[in-house]
Structures are given as C-alpha cells and as structure tokens.
Coordinates of C-alpha atoms in Angstrom, one line a residue:
M240 CA -1.9 59.5 121.1
G241 CA 1.4 60.8 119.6
L242 CA 3.1 57.5 119.5
P243 CA 0.4 55.5 117.5
V244 CA 0.4 58.3 115.0
V245 CA 4.2 58.0 114.6
I246 CA 3.9 54.2 114.1
L247 CA 1.1 54.7 111.5
L248 CA 3.2 57.2 109.6
A249 CA 6.3 54.9 109.5
L250 CA 4.1 52.1 108.4
F251 CA 2.7 54.3 105.6
R252 CA 6.2 55.3 104.6
L253 CA 7.5 51.7 104.6
G254 CA 4.5 50.4 102.6
S255 CA 5.0 53.2 99.9
A256 CA 8.7 52.6 99.8
Q257 CA 8.1 48.8 99.2
M258 CA 5.6 49.7 96.5
M259 CA 8.2 52.0 94.7
S260 CA 10.6 49.4 94.9
Q261 CA 8.4 46.8 93.6
A262 CA 7.5 49.2 90.6
M263 CA 11.2 49.9 90.0
V264 CA 12.0 46.2 90.2
A265 CA 9.1 44.8 88.1
Q266 CA 10.0 44.2 84.4
V267 CA 8.1 43.7 81.4
K268 CA 9.4 42.5 78.1
I269 CA 8.3 41.5 74.5
T270 CA 10.2 38.3 73.6
D271 CA 10.1 35.4 71.0
A272 CA 9.9 32.5 73.6
P273 CA 8.2 32.2 77.0
Y274 CA 11.0 32.5 79.3
P275 CA 10.9 34.0 83.0
V276 CA 11.6 37.8 82.5
A277 CA 15.0 37.8 84.1
N278 CA 16.1 35.5 81.3
A279 CA 14.3 36.8 78.4
E280 CA 15.7 39.1 75.8
Q281 CA 13.8 42.1 74.8
L282 CA 13.0 42.2 71.2
N283 CA 13.7 45.7 69.3
Q284 CA 11.9 44.3 66.3
V285 CA 8.9 41.9 65.9
I286 CA 9.0 40.1 62.6
W287 CA 5.9 38.5 61.2
T288 CA 6.2 36.4 57.9
M289 CA 3.1 36.1 55.7
H290 CA 2.7 32.6 54.1
G291 CA -0.9 32.9 53.1
T292 CA -2.8 34.9 55.6
P293 CA -1.8 33.6 59.1
T294 CA 1.9 34.2 60.4
K295 CA 3.9 31.3 61.9
E296 CA 5.9 33.5 64.3
A297 CA 4.6 33.9 67.9
I298 CA 5.6 36.8 70.4
Y299 CA 5.2 36.9 74.0
C300 CA 4.8 39.4 76.8
V301 CA 6.4 38.4 80.0
S302 CA 6.6 39.7 83.6
E303 CA 7.0 38.8 87.1
A304 CA 4.5 38.9 90.2
P305 CA 2.8 41.0 91.5
V306 CA 2.1 42.5 88.1
S307 CA -1.1 41.7 86.4
Q308 CA -3.1 42.3 83.3
L309 CA -0.7 42.1 80.6
R310 CA -1.5 43.2 77.1
F311 CA -0.1 44.5 73.9
V312 CA -0.5 48.1 72.7
C313 CA 0.3 50.0 69.7
T314 CA 1.5 53.4 70.2
D315 CA 1.1 55.1 66.9
C316 CA -1.4 53.1 65.0
L317 CA -3.7 56.1 65.2
E318 CA -1.0 58.4 63.6
K319 CA -0.3 55.8 60.8
N320 CA -3.9 55.2 60.2
I321 CA -3.7 51.5 61.1
T322 CA -7.1 50.6 62.3
D323 CA -7.0 46.8 62.2
M324 CA -4.0 46.0 64.7
V325 CA -5.8 47.0 67.8
N326 CA -8.2 44.1 67.7
V327 CA -5.4 41.9 66.8
L328 CA -3.3 42.8 69.7
N329 CA -6.4 42.5 72.1
S330 CA -6.7 38.7 71.1
A331 CA -3.6 37.9 72.9
Q332 CA -3.8 34.6 75.1
D333 CA -3.2 34.6 78.8
I334 CA -0.7 31.6 79.5
T335 CA 0.2 32.6 83.0
R336 CA -0.9 29.4 84.6
R337 CA 0.9 27.2 82.0
V338 CA 4.3 29.0 82.3
G339 CA 4.1 29.8 86.2
F340 CA 4.7 33.6 85.7
P341 CA 2.6 36.4 84.1
A342 CA 2.7 36.1 80.3
V343 CA 0.5 36.4 77.3
T344 CA 1.1 35.5 73.6
L345 CA 0.1 36.1 70.1
K346 CA 0.3 33.6 67.4
D347 CA -1.3 32.4 64.5
I348 CA -2.5 35.9 63.8
A349 CA -3.8 37.4 60.4
V350 CA -1.3 40.4 59.6
N351 CA -1.4 43.1 57.4
T352 CA 1.3 44.3 55.0
N353 CA 0.6 47.9 56.2
W354 CA 1.7 47.2 59.7
T355 CA 5.3 47.4 58.7
G356 CA 6.9 50.4 60.8
A357 CA 4.4 50.4 63.5
T358 CA 5.6 50.5 67.2
I359 CA 4.1 48.2 69.8
M360 CA 4.9 47.6 73.6
C361 CA 3.6 45.5 76.2
Q362 CA 2.0 46.8 79.3
A363 CA 1.3 45.6 82.8
A364 CA -0.7 46.7 85.8
L365 CA 0.9 47.3 89.1
N366 CA -0.5 48.9 92.3
G367 CA -3.0 51.1 90.4
G368 CA -0.3 52.2 87.7
T369 CA 1.1 50.7 84.6
V370 CA 4.5 49.4 83.7
D371 CA 5.9 49.3 80.0
S372 CA 8.1 47.3 78.3
A373 CA 10.7 48.8 75.8
P374 CA 9.2 49.5 72.4
A375 CA 9.5 47.2 69.5
V376 CA 9.1 48.0 65.6
V377 CA 6.9 45.7 63.5
D378 CA 8.3 44.3 60.2
V379 CA 5.9 42.2 58.0
R380 CA 7.7 40.2 55.4
Y381 CA 5.7 38.9 52.4
L382 CA 6.1 38.2 48.7
R383 CA 2.9 38.4 46.7
Q384 CA 2.2 36.5 43.4
P385 CA 4.3 38.1 40.6
H386 CA 2.7 39.5 37.3
V387 CA 4.1 39.9 33.8
V388 CA 3.8 43.6 32.6
D389 CA 5.2 45.7 29.7
S390 CA 7.8 48.4 30.1
N391 CA 5.1 50.9 31.0
G392 CA 3.9 48.7 33.9
Q393 CA 0.7 47.9 32.0
S394 CA -0.9 44.4 32.4
P395 CA -1.7 42.2 29.5
V396 CA -5.0 42.2 27.8
L397 CA -7.6 39.5 28.9
I398 CA -9.6 38.1 26.2
G399 CA -12.6 36.0 27.2
N400 CA -12.1 32.4 26.9
Q401 CA -8.7 32.8 25.6
G402 CA -6.7 34.2 28.6
Y403 CA -4.0 37.0 28.8
R404 CA -2.5 38.2 25.6
F405 CA 0.5 40.4 25.1
F406 CA 1.4 41.5 21.4
V407 CA 4.7 41.8 19.5
E408 CA 4.8 43.8 16.1
C409 CA 4.6 41.7 13.0
V410 CA 5.8 43.3 9.9
R411 CA 4.9 40.7 7.2
G412 CA 6.9 40.3 4.0
A413 CA 6.0 39.0 0.6
D414 CA 5.5 35.5 2.0
N415 CA 3.1 36.6 4.5
I416 CA 5.4 35.7 7.5
C417 CA 6.5 38.2 10.3
Q418 CA 9.8 39.7 9.8
Q419 CA 12.5 39.9 12.4
S420 CA 12.8 43.6 11.8
G421 CA 9.7 44.4 13.8
R422 CA 9.9 46.2 17.1
R423 CA 10.9 44.1 20.1
K424 CA 8.9 44.3 23.2
T425 CA 10.3 44.4 26.8
L426 CA 8.4 42.5 29.6
K427 CA 8.9 43.0 33.2
C428 CA 8.4 40.7 36.3
N429 CA 6.3 42.8 38.5
V430 CA 6.0 41.7 42.2
Q431 CA 5.1 43.4 45.6
S432 CA 7.4 42.2 48.5
N433 CA 9.1 43.0 51.6
P434 CA 12.1 42.9 51.4
P435 CA 12.4 43.6 47.8
A436 CA 12.7 40.6 45.4
T437 CA 16.1 39.7 44.5
Q438 CA 15.9 36.5 42.3
Y439 CA 14.0 36.3 39.1
R440 CA 13.2 33.5 36.6
W441 CA 11.7 33.5 33.2
L442 CA 9.9 30.4 31.7
K443 CA 8.9 29.9 28.1
N444 CA 6.3 27.2 27.6
G445 CA 7.0 26.0 31.4
S446 CA 10.7 25.7 30.7
P447 CA 13.4 28.1 32.1
S448 CA 14.4 30.6 29.4
G449 CA 16.3 33.5 31.3
T450 CA 16.9 35.4 34.6
G451 CA 16.7 39.1 35.8
A452 CA 13.7 41.4 36.1
E453 CA 13.3 42.0 32.5
I454 CA 13.3 40.1 29.3
T455 CA 13.1 41.4 25.6
I456 CA 11.1 39.3 23.2
G457 CA 10.4 39.6 19.5
T458 CA 8.6 37.5 16.8
E459 CA 10.4 34.4 17.7
M460 CA 7.9 34.2 20.8
I461 CA 4.7 34.5 18.6
G462 CA 2.6 31.7 19.7
Q463 CA 4.4 30.9 22.8
S464 CA 3.4 31.4 26.4
I465 CA 5.6 33.3 29.0
Q466 CA 5.8 33.5 32.9
C467 CA 7.9 34.8 35.5
Q468 CA 9.1 33.6 39.2
A469 CA 10.3 36.0 41.9
N470 CA 11.8 35.4 45.4
N471 CA 13.0 37.5 48.2
G472 CA 14.4 34.8 50.4
L473 CA 11.2 33.8 51.8
H474 CA 10.9 30.8 49.6
D475 CA 12.9 27.8 48.5
E476 CA 14.3 28.2 45.0
S477 CA 12.4 25.1 44.0
N478 CA 9.1 26.6 45.1
M479 CA 9.2 30.3 44.1
P480 CA 6.0 32.0 43.3
L481 CA 4.8 31.8 39.7
S482 CA 3.0 34.3 37.5
Q483 CA 0.0 33.6 35.3
A484 CA 0.8 32.7 31.7
V485 CA 0.7 35.2 29.0
Q486 CA 0.2 34.2 25.3
I487 CA 2.4 36.1 22.7
D488 CA 0.5 37.0 19.7
P489 CA 1.5 38.9 16.6
Y490 CA 0.7 42.6 16.5
S491 CA -0.4 44.2 13.5
S492 CA -1.1 47.9 14.3
A493 CA -4.6 49.2 13.6
K494 CA -4.8 51.5 10.5
L495 CA -7.4 53.2 8.6
L496 CA -8.1 51.7 5.1
K497 CA -10.8 54.2 3.8
D498 CA -13.9 56.3 4.8
N499 CA -17.2 57.7 3.1
F500 CA -16.4 61.2 4.2
Q501 CA -15.8 62.7 0.7
Q502 CA -18.8 60.8 -0.7
L503 CA -21.2 62.3 2.2
Q504 CA -19.9 65.8 1.5
S505 CA -20.8 65.5 -2.1
S506 CA -24.2 64.0 -1.9
S507 CA -27.7 64.9 -0.2
P508 CA -28.5 65.9 2.4
F509 CA -25.2 68.0 2.4
L510 CA -25.4 71.7 0.6
A511 CA -22.6 73.5 -0.7
N512 CA -19.8 74.5 1.7
N513 CA -20.5 71.4 4.0
R514 CA -23.7 72.9 5.1
I515 CA -26.4 70.6 6.3
E516 CA -30.0 71.4 7.6
M517 CA -31.2 70.6 11.0
N518 CA -32.9 67.3 11.7
Q519 CA -31.0 65.5 9.1
Q520 CA -29.6 61.8 9.2
V521 CA -25.9 61.4 8.4
N522 CA -24.2 57.9 8.3
L523 CA -20.4 57.8 8.8
G524 CA -18.5 54.8 8.1
C525 CA -14.7 53.7 8.6
Q526 CA -12.8 50.7 7.3
V527 CA -10.0 49.4 9.5
E528 CA -7.8 46.4 10.0
G529 CA -5.2 45.0 12.6
N530 CA -4.5 42.4 15.1
P531 CA -5.4 42.4 17.8
R532 CA -9.2 43.0 16.8
P533 CA -9.2 47.0 16.1
I534 CA -11.4 49.3 17.9
V535 CA -12.6 52.7 16.5
Y536 CA -12.9 55.9 18.3
W537 CA -15.0 58.8 16.7
K538 CA -13.8 62.3 17.6
M539 CA -15.1 65.9 16.9
R540 CA -13.2 69.1 17.0
K541 CA -15.6 72.2 17.7
P542 CA -15.4 75.2 16.0
N543 CA -13.6 76.8 19.1
G544 CA -10.8 74.1 18.9
D545 CA -12.0 71.9 21.6
V546 CA -11.7 68.0 20.8
V547 CA -14.5 65.9 22.1
D548 CA -16.0 62.5 21.5
A549 CA -18.7 62.7 18.9
A550 CA -22.0 61.5 19.6
C551 CA -21.5 57.9 18.4
P552 CA -21.0 54.7 20.3
Q553 CA -17.0 54.4 21.1
G554 CA -14.6 51.7 21.3
L555 CA -15.7 48.3 22.4
E556 CA -19.3 49.6 22.5
G557 CA -19.1 50.8 18.9
Q558 CA -21.2 49.3 15.9
Y559 CA -19.1 47.1 13.7
Q560 CA -19.3 44.9 10.6
E561 CA -16.6 42.4 10.2
M562 CA -15.3 41.5 6.8
P563 CA -14.2 37.8 6.1
P564 CA -10.5 37.2 5.1
E565 CA -9.9 37.6 1.3
G566 CA -6.9 37.6 -0.9
A567 CA -3.4 37.8 0.6
R568 CA -4.8 39.0 4.0
S569 CA -3.6 36.9 6.8
A570 CA -6.2 35.2 8.8
N571 CA -4.8 36.9 11.9
I572 CA -5.6 40.3 10.5
V573 CA -9.1 41.6 11.5
R574 CA -10.8 43.9 9.1
L575 CA -14.1 45.6 10.0
T576 CA -16.4 48.8 9.2
A577 CA -17.3 50.9 12.1
L578 CA -20.5 52.8 11.7
C579 CA -21.5 56.0 13.2
S580 CA -25.3 57.4 12.9
L581 CA -25.7 60.9 13.5
R582 CA -28.9 62.7 14.0
I583 CA -28.4 66.4 13.5
S584 CA -30.7 67.8 16.1
N585 CA -28.9 71.1 17.2
Y586 CA -26.1 73.4 16.5
S587 CA -23.7 71.7 18.7
Y588 CA -23.1 69.1 15.7
S589 CA -21.1 71.8 14.0
G590 CA -17.4 70.7 13.8
Q591 CA -14.9 68.4 12.2
Y592 CA -15.3 64.8 12.3
W593 CA -12.8 61.9 12.0
C594 CA -12.4 58.3 13.2
A595 CA -9.3 56.7 14.9
A596 CA -8.3 53.0 14.4
C597 CA -6.9 51.7 17.7
S598 CA -5.2 48.6 19.1
Q599 CA -5.8 47.7 22.7
V600 CA -2.4 45.8 23.2
S601 CA -2.3 46.3 27.0
Q602 CA -4.4 47.5 30.1
G603 CA -3.1 51.0 29.4
E604 CA -4.2 53.6 26.6
P605 CA -4.8 52.4 23.2
E606 CA -2.5 52.9 20.2
C607 CA -4.4 54.8 17.6
S608 CA -4.1 56.1 13.9
P609 CA -4.6 58.8 13.5
S610 CA -4.3 60.4 16.7
L611 CA -7.3 60.9 19.2
E612 CA -6.3 64.6 19.3
T613 CA -5.5 65.4 15.7
P614 CA -7.4 64.3 12.6
G615 CA -5.5 62.5 9.7
T616 CA -5.7 63.3 6.1
S617 CA -9.5 62.6 5.9
S618 CA -12.1 64.3 7.9
L619 CA -15.8 65.5 7.6
T620 CA -16.6 69.1 8.3
V621 CA -20.4 69.7 9.3
Q622 CA -21.9 73.1 9.4
V623 CA -25.4 73.0 10.6
I624 CA -27.9 75.5 9.4
G625 CA -31.7 76.2 10.3
A626 CA -34.1 78.1 12.3
P627 CA -33.0 79.8 15.5
S628 CA -33.2 78.0 18.8
N629 CA -32.7 78.1 22.4
S630 CA -28.9 77.8 23.8
D631 CA -28.0 75.4 26.4
A632 CA -27.5 78.6 28.6
P633 CA -30.7 79.8 30.0
P634 CA -31.2 83.8 30.1
S635 CA -29.3 85.6 33.0
I636 CA -28.8 89.0 34.5
E637 CA -26.0 91.1 35.5
Q638 CA -26.8 93.7 38.2
R639 CA -24.5 96.8 39.0
G640 CA -26.2 99.2 41.6
N641 CA -29.6 100.2 40.3
D642 CA -28.8 99.0 36.7
A643 CA -29.1 95.7 35.2
A644 CA -28.2 93.9 31.9
V645 CA -30.3 90.9 30.7
L646 CA -28.5 88.4 28.6
V647 CA -30.5 86.1 26.4
H648 CA -28.5 83.2 24.6
Y649 CA -29.5 81.8 21.3
C650 CA -28.5 79.7 18.3
A651 CA -29.0 80.1 14.5
E652 CA -27.4 79.8 11.3
P653 CA -27.4 82.0 9.4
M654 CA -27.4 84.6 12.0
P655 CA -30.6 86.7 12.4
R656 CA -29.6 90.1 10.9
P657 CA -30.5 93.2 12.8
P658 CA -32.6 95.4 12.9
R659 CA -35.7 93.4 11.8
E660 CA -34.6 89.7 12.4
I661 CA -33.7 90.4 16.1
V662 CA -36.2 92.2 18.3
F663 CA -36.8 92.4 21.9
S664 CA -40.5 92.8 23.1
V665 CA -41.2 94.5 26.2
D666 CA -45.0 94.7 27.1
Q667 CA -45.7 94.4 23.4
N668 CA -43.3 97.3 22.5
D669 CA -40.6 96.0 20.0
L670 CA -37.3 97.2 20.5
Q671 CA -34.6 96.8 17.9
V672 CA -30.9 97.1 18.3
G673 CA -29.9 100.5 19.8
Q674 CA -33.6 101.5 20.4
T675 CA -34.9 102.5 23.9
W676 CA -38.4 102.4 25.5
E677 CA -38.9 103.9 28.9
N678 CA -36.0 102.5 30.9
F679 CA -35.3 99.6 28.6
H680 CA -32.4 99.8 25.9
F681 CA -31.4 97.1 23.4
D682 CA -27.8 97.2 23.6
S683 CA -26.4 94.6 21.0
A684 CA -26.3 91.1 19.6
V685 CA -22.8 89.5 19.8
T686 CA -21.1 86.2 19.1
N687 CA -20.7 83.6 21.8
N688 CA -17.0 82.5 21.5
T689 CA -17.6 79.2 23.2
V690 CA -20.5 77.7 21.7
P691 CA -20.6 77.4 17.6
N692 CA -23.3 79.2 15.9
C693 CA -24.7 80.7 19.1
Y694 CA -24.9 84.5 20.0
I695 CA -25.9 86.7 23.1
A696 CA -28.6 89.6 23.0
R697 CA -28.0 92.2 25.5
L698 CA -31.0 94.2 26.9
T699 CA -30.1 97.2 29.6
I700 CA -32.5 98.3 32.2
S701 CA -31.5 101.6 33.7
P702 CA -32.5 102.1 36.4
V703 CA -34.4 98.9 37.7
R704 CA -37.8 99.6 39.0
E705 CA -40.0 97.5 41.2
E706 CA -42.6 97.1 38.5
D707 CA -40.0 95.7 35.9
Q708 CA -40.2 92.2 37.4
Y709 CA -43.9 92.1 36.1
R710 CA -43.0 92.9 32.6
Q711 CA -43.6 90.5 29.9
I712 CA -40.3 90.4 27.8
A713 CA -39.2 88.2 25.0
L714 CA -36.5 88.0 22.5
K715 CA -38.0 87.6 18.9
L716 CA -35.7 85.9 16.4
Q717 CA -36.1 84.8 12.6
N718 CA -34.0 83.8 9.6
Q719 CA -34.8 82.1 6.3
F720 CA -35.4 78.8 7.9
G721 CA -38.0 79.9 10.4
S722 CA -38.6 82.1 13.6
K723 CA -38.4 81.6 17.4
Q724 CA -39.5 83.6 20.4
I725 CA -37.6 83.1 23.8
P726 CA -39.5 84.4 26.9
V727 CA -37.8 85.9 29.5
S728 CA -38.8 85.7 33.1
M729 CA -38.0 88.9 34.6
D730 CA -39.7 87.8 38.2
A731 CA -37.2 85.0 38.2
L732 CA -34.3 86.9 37.2
L733 CA -34.8 90.0 39.6
G734 CA -35.6 87.6 42.5
G735 CA -39.6 88.1 42.8
D736 CA -41.4 85.0 44.1
S737 CA -44.1 85.2 41.3
T738 CA -45.9 87.6 39.3
M739 CA -49.4 87.0 41.2
V740 CA -47.6 87.6 44.5
G741 CA -46.3 90.8 43.3
K742 CA -49.7 92.1 41.9
I743 CA -51.4 91.2 45.1
S744 CA -49.0 93.5 46.9
S745 CA -50.0 96.4 44.9
W746 CA -53.6 97.4 44.0
W747 CA -55.2 94.1 44.8
V748 CA -54.1 94.8 48.5
I749 CA -56.4 98.0 48.4
V750 CA -59.4 95.9 47.5
L751 CA -58.6 93.2 50.1
V752 CA -58.3 96.1 52.8
V753 CA -61.8 97.6 51.7
V754 CA -63.5 94.2 51.8
A755 CA -62.0 93.5 55.3
A756 CA -63.3 97.0 56.3
L757 CA -66.8 96.3 55.0
L758 CA -66.9 93.0 56.9
F759 CA -65.8 94.6 60.0
L760 CA -68.7 97.2 59.8
I761 CA -71.2 94.5 59.1
C762 CA -70.2 92.5 62.1
I763 CA -70.7 95.5 64.2
I764 CA -74.0 96.3 63.0
T765 CA -75.1 92.6 63.4
I766 CA -73.8 92.6 67.1
C767 CA -75.9 95.9 67.8
V768 CA -79.1 94.5 66.3
R769 CA -78.7 91.3 68.5
R770 CA -78.3 93.3 71.6
R771 CA -81.3 95.3 70.7
V772 CA -83.5 92.4 70.1
K773 CA -82.6 90.8 73.1
D774 CA -83.7 94.0 75.2
H775 CA -87.0 94.3 73.3
P776 CA -88.6 90.8 72.5
D777 CA -90.7 89.7 69.9
Y778 CA -92.8 92.5 68.0
S779 CA -95.4 90.1 66.8
E780 CA -97.4 90.2 70.2
P781 CA -100.9 91.7 69.8
K782 CA -102.0 94.8 71.4
S783 CA -104.9 93.2 73.2
K784 CA -102.3 91.0 75.0
A785 CA -100.5 94.2 76.2
N786 CA -103.6 95.6 77.7
L787 CA -104.5 92.3 79.1
N788 CA -101.2 92.3 80.9
S789 CA -101.8 95.8 82.2
R790 CA -105.1 94.7 84.1
E791 CA -103.5 91.4 85.3
N792 CA -100.8 94.0 86.7
F793 CA -103.6 96.1 88.3
F794 CA -105.1 93.1 90.2
E795 CA -101.9 91.6 91.1
A796 CA -101.4 91.0 94.7
G797 CA -98.7 92.8 96.9
P798 CA -95.5 91.6 97.4
D799 CA -96.0 90.4 100.7
A800 CA -98.8 88.2 99.7
P801 CA -98.5 84.5 99.9
R802 CA -97.8 82.6 96.5
L803 CA -98.0 79.2 95.2
F804 CA -95.4 79.7 92.7
A805 CA -92.4 82.0 92.0
Q806 CA -93.2 85.3 90.5
H807 CA -91.9 86.1 87.1
P808 CA -91.3 89.4 85.8
P809 CA -94.2 90.5 83.6
E810 CA -93.4 89.9 79.7
V811 CA -92.9 93.0 77.8
N812 CA -94.1 93.3 74.2
A813 CA -91.7 95.2 71.8
Y814 CA -94.8 96.1 69.5
D815 CA -96.5 97.5 72.6
L816 CA -93.7 99.7 73.5
A817 CA -93.4 101.0 69.8
V818 CA -97.1 102.0 69.9
Q819 CA -96.7 103.7 73.2
D820 CA -93.6 105.7 72.0
A821 CA -95.6 106.7 68.8
Y822 CA -98.7 107.8 71.2
C823 CA -96.3 109.8 73.3
D824 CA -94.7 111.5 70.4
S825 CA -98.1 112.6 69.1
R826 CA -99.2 113.9 72.4
M827 CA -96.1 116.0 72.6
S828 CA -96.5 117.5 69.2
T829 CA -100.1 118.3 70.0
V830 CA -99.2 120.1 73.1

C-alpha cells in the first residue's frame, strides 16, 4: 500500500510543478498588432484619437496556450468615476481562430475624452487563476470645434434670424461716422483639445487675416465677419477645424436719456415727503437708447439698504415702446421707453427706485448705466402710508423655562402710538404697553430693523399655565387710516393640538365619566330584570288557570305509570306566585 501512495504523491507534485511552470511561462500583453505574444511589444500607453465619434486605432490582447478567456479590464475606473469604459472593454472581439493563438481586439469603438489617464490591463484565465498583463495608461487625443469668445471668455450674442454678434465701441463724430478713438476689442480662439492647440488662424470674411490665439479689432471690422481655426497636429493644415462666423456690429453703450420720476413725485397720488397711500397705482417710465437694442432693469433699495429687483418685468421680459429714428440719430441707434406699473399693495413697496439702461454685448453680464447696485442722479423715493396690516412673519413665541414671550409682527405708517392705538386683548381684557393682567404683561412695541414700516409687539407670560393655551388673545392696532386686529393662536404657539381637545380633557371629561357610570348602572339593572323574568314567566296568566293546574297535578299518575308522551314540567304562573306570597304574608301577620 505504501508504494502506490508514494507514486500518487509524486504524480501530484509533478502536476503542480507543471502548472506552476505554465503559469510562470504564460504571458499576456497589450499590443497594437496581432503578433504572437513572444514577438509582441507591450504598450505602456494606449492612444485613441477621436475623429468624429469612433476611433481609428485598434489594440489587441495576445497570449499563448493553454490560457483562455482573455479580456480587457480597467483598474481605476471606479476611483476616477469613469462609468462608460467598462461596457466598451467588455465588447472586445475574440480573434483566436483567425490568428491561431489566444487573442482579442478592440477597434472602431466610441471613446470619451474623460478616459485620459485611466489604467487598463489584459487578463487571462489559467488553471483556475488569472494572469495579468502589464498596465497601460489611456490617452484620448481630440480637438473640438473652436469658438470665438471675448477677453472674458464670453460667447457672442445670438440674435434670432441674424446669427452671432460681437460689438465694438462706436463713438460717432459730427458726420455721424464711428471714430477710430473708440475702445478696441480683444477676441480669443477658444478650443478644447488634447494635446493643447498650437496653431491658430483668423479669417476675415473667409480670407486669412492673422495668426495667434488672440486678435484685437476696432471700428474697421464693423460690418465684417470673423472666424478662427485651430490645430494640435491631428489635422492637416489645409483642413483645420473652423469656428462659426461672428458678425461685428457697432456698439453704442446704452444710456438713460430721461425719466418721469420728478413729475410723479410732484403730482397725485403722491403726497408731501414722497408719501403715497396704499392701493394706489404708480406708472414709472424711462427713455433709453443704444446699440445693440438696450434693455432696462428696474431696481429698488429698501430702507435697510438691501438692493433688490423692483416688482416690474425685467430685462428682455420688460415692457417697451420703441421710438422711430428722428433727426441726426443714426438708424443703428435704438431708442425706446421702458414702462413699469406698480400697484402699491403693502408696505414692502417703500424704498428708492431707479432704472438701469443695459447693453447685452456678450453672453456674460450686461453693461449698465447707471449701475445695478447704485442709483444714478435720478431716482424715485416711495414712502407707503396706510392702515395697520399683518406682516409677512406670523406670530411667534420665545420660551425660557416656565416663562414665555409672544411676538406679534405688524406693519403700519404712521406707526400706531401707545397707549391707546396699540393694545393686547387677553380674554376681553385690554392691556396697554406696560400693563399686566394675571400672568400676562404687555412689554413693548419696537421697530423691526429688517422690514420697512414694520414693528414687533411683545407680550410676556410669566409663568405659563396649562389653561393659557385656551386664552383668546389678539393685538388691536389703529392709526389715522384705519384699524386692524391680529389674532394669536396660543394653542398653536404652546404646542396644543386644538382648543376643543383641551376643553374635553378638563370639565367635559367629568361629564363623560358620569354618563358612562349611568350607562353601566342601567346595563346592570337590565340584566337583573331579564334574569328575574326568566325565572318567573308571564304574569298575565289567570288565577283559575293556576287552580286548574293544581287539580291536574292532584290527579296526575305516579312516576312509574306508563305514558304516551314525555312528561313536561308543570307551568308555573308568576301571577299566582305573587298572589300566594301576598296570602302567606297576610296569614303571618294575622298570626
């Protein structure tokens, strides 16, 4: 038995040694040609060039018998967040039969520019394990279509049915012709590529006009078109990618000519000191001109200094009335009147208003005069006056231990004057500033520094009691224009579910308990009566029937006598029993 075991062990060791030697000898390589692995050269870099979507280069994974299941794998795609390469690598075609040795290939694949820098390997299966090739780094080379942009990298303006436009400043002389003294404009040829572009060419009306990544133009280019070409060595010089054509037009900066602000402030519905009553209509107007067609932004500075968009249609969405050319004004200059209609519906309309004439000369921020952040020499100040009203902020509460402070926000101009024009009502008890009722104290009414013409009334509760959430509280306000009552839901502020639920949990609970006890007692009595009636059947049987039953019982046969039918228990009349009880009681009393 010992000899066969020794032979088996020797054979096993021999097989293992052969497998290890095969694994050590087997090679896997990534190459650019389908050569046997012994003659193939391992690629350290895989270059894919994009001309359109699919690449023209092909790569191969080659090995030798007895390996199988060759495949390409990406070792760091997950780390680099490259999600589309895995499916492409899995699409490799097996060409083993065609070339006579284990091989797969990737060709005519759709690559992505973000694959650059990813690492791939070729992997083969051998005796239950895997054999990997040396890694190769992917380099995707491409050059996209170039674009003409300004010095800030902003694209030209796209005008419907007219194409792309850039503008150069036009300062017109007495002859209405653009002077050369205007600011010149720098344009860039912007292109995305790998490797970076090194060759540029500019074309004026389709003809070469200069080289380099930038070009500076002035009024001499007005009415002309400009394009650029770029190359990074991937294209022939005669076939370099070309940008879109951009038309150069004269630029007359947008400017504000006049407005109607002063006229508005000196007429109805404005009152003295720029005051205006609520629910009035105000129509603002600004006349502007420029080329390209100017746009207007309406701005407002709040009393706290914040600058926001006024409640008017803005920019391209604005309301305009265009004026026809007249006098010495050039036909290229567009003059129009922008309109803004304000309905003064609340105190948030108080502030300083102005309009800004703007030129959209690129896809970036517009050039405006006056600034979007600071008004110019002309503006409209609006001071809204009216009856007290609710603020946008709802009533709130501040809790500290067993104490709380209720804060009620309101707006009014003029401000309600204490003590009579601002009052807290607590269960029909009026509290003026500084007064106390039970555990409620009206602390103060102070200005809200963040909202114009708005204030905060403060009611302190010390200490907070359970019944306070059922109080009926309201803030009563009035001024010369009207009055307002702002209710305060204590149930909501103190966290109660509802007033009705709170009341049920107090004295109504007692009523429900009493009703439930009465119902329970009635049920007990009903059950007892039903049991008694069951033990004493119908009281309506006549007395003679009771006597007859007694005689029948007297003549009744004994228990051993034969019977035709089963014997039923004698029927007992409740009325007879009651009579007998009364008779017995009378006899006993006689005795």
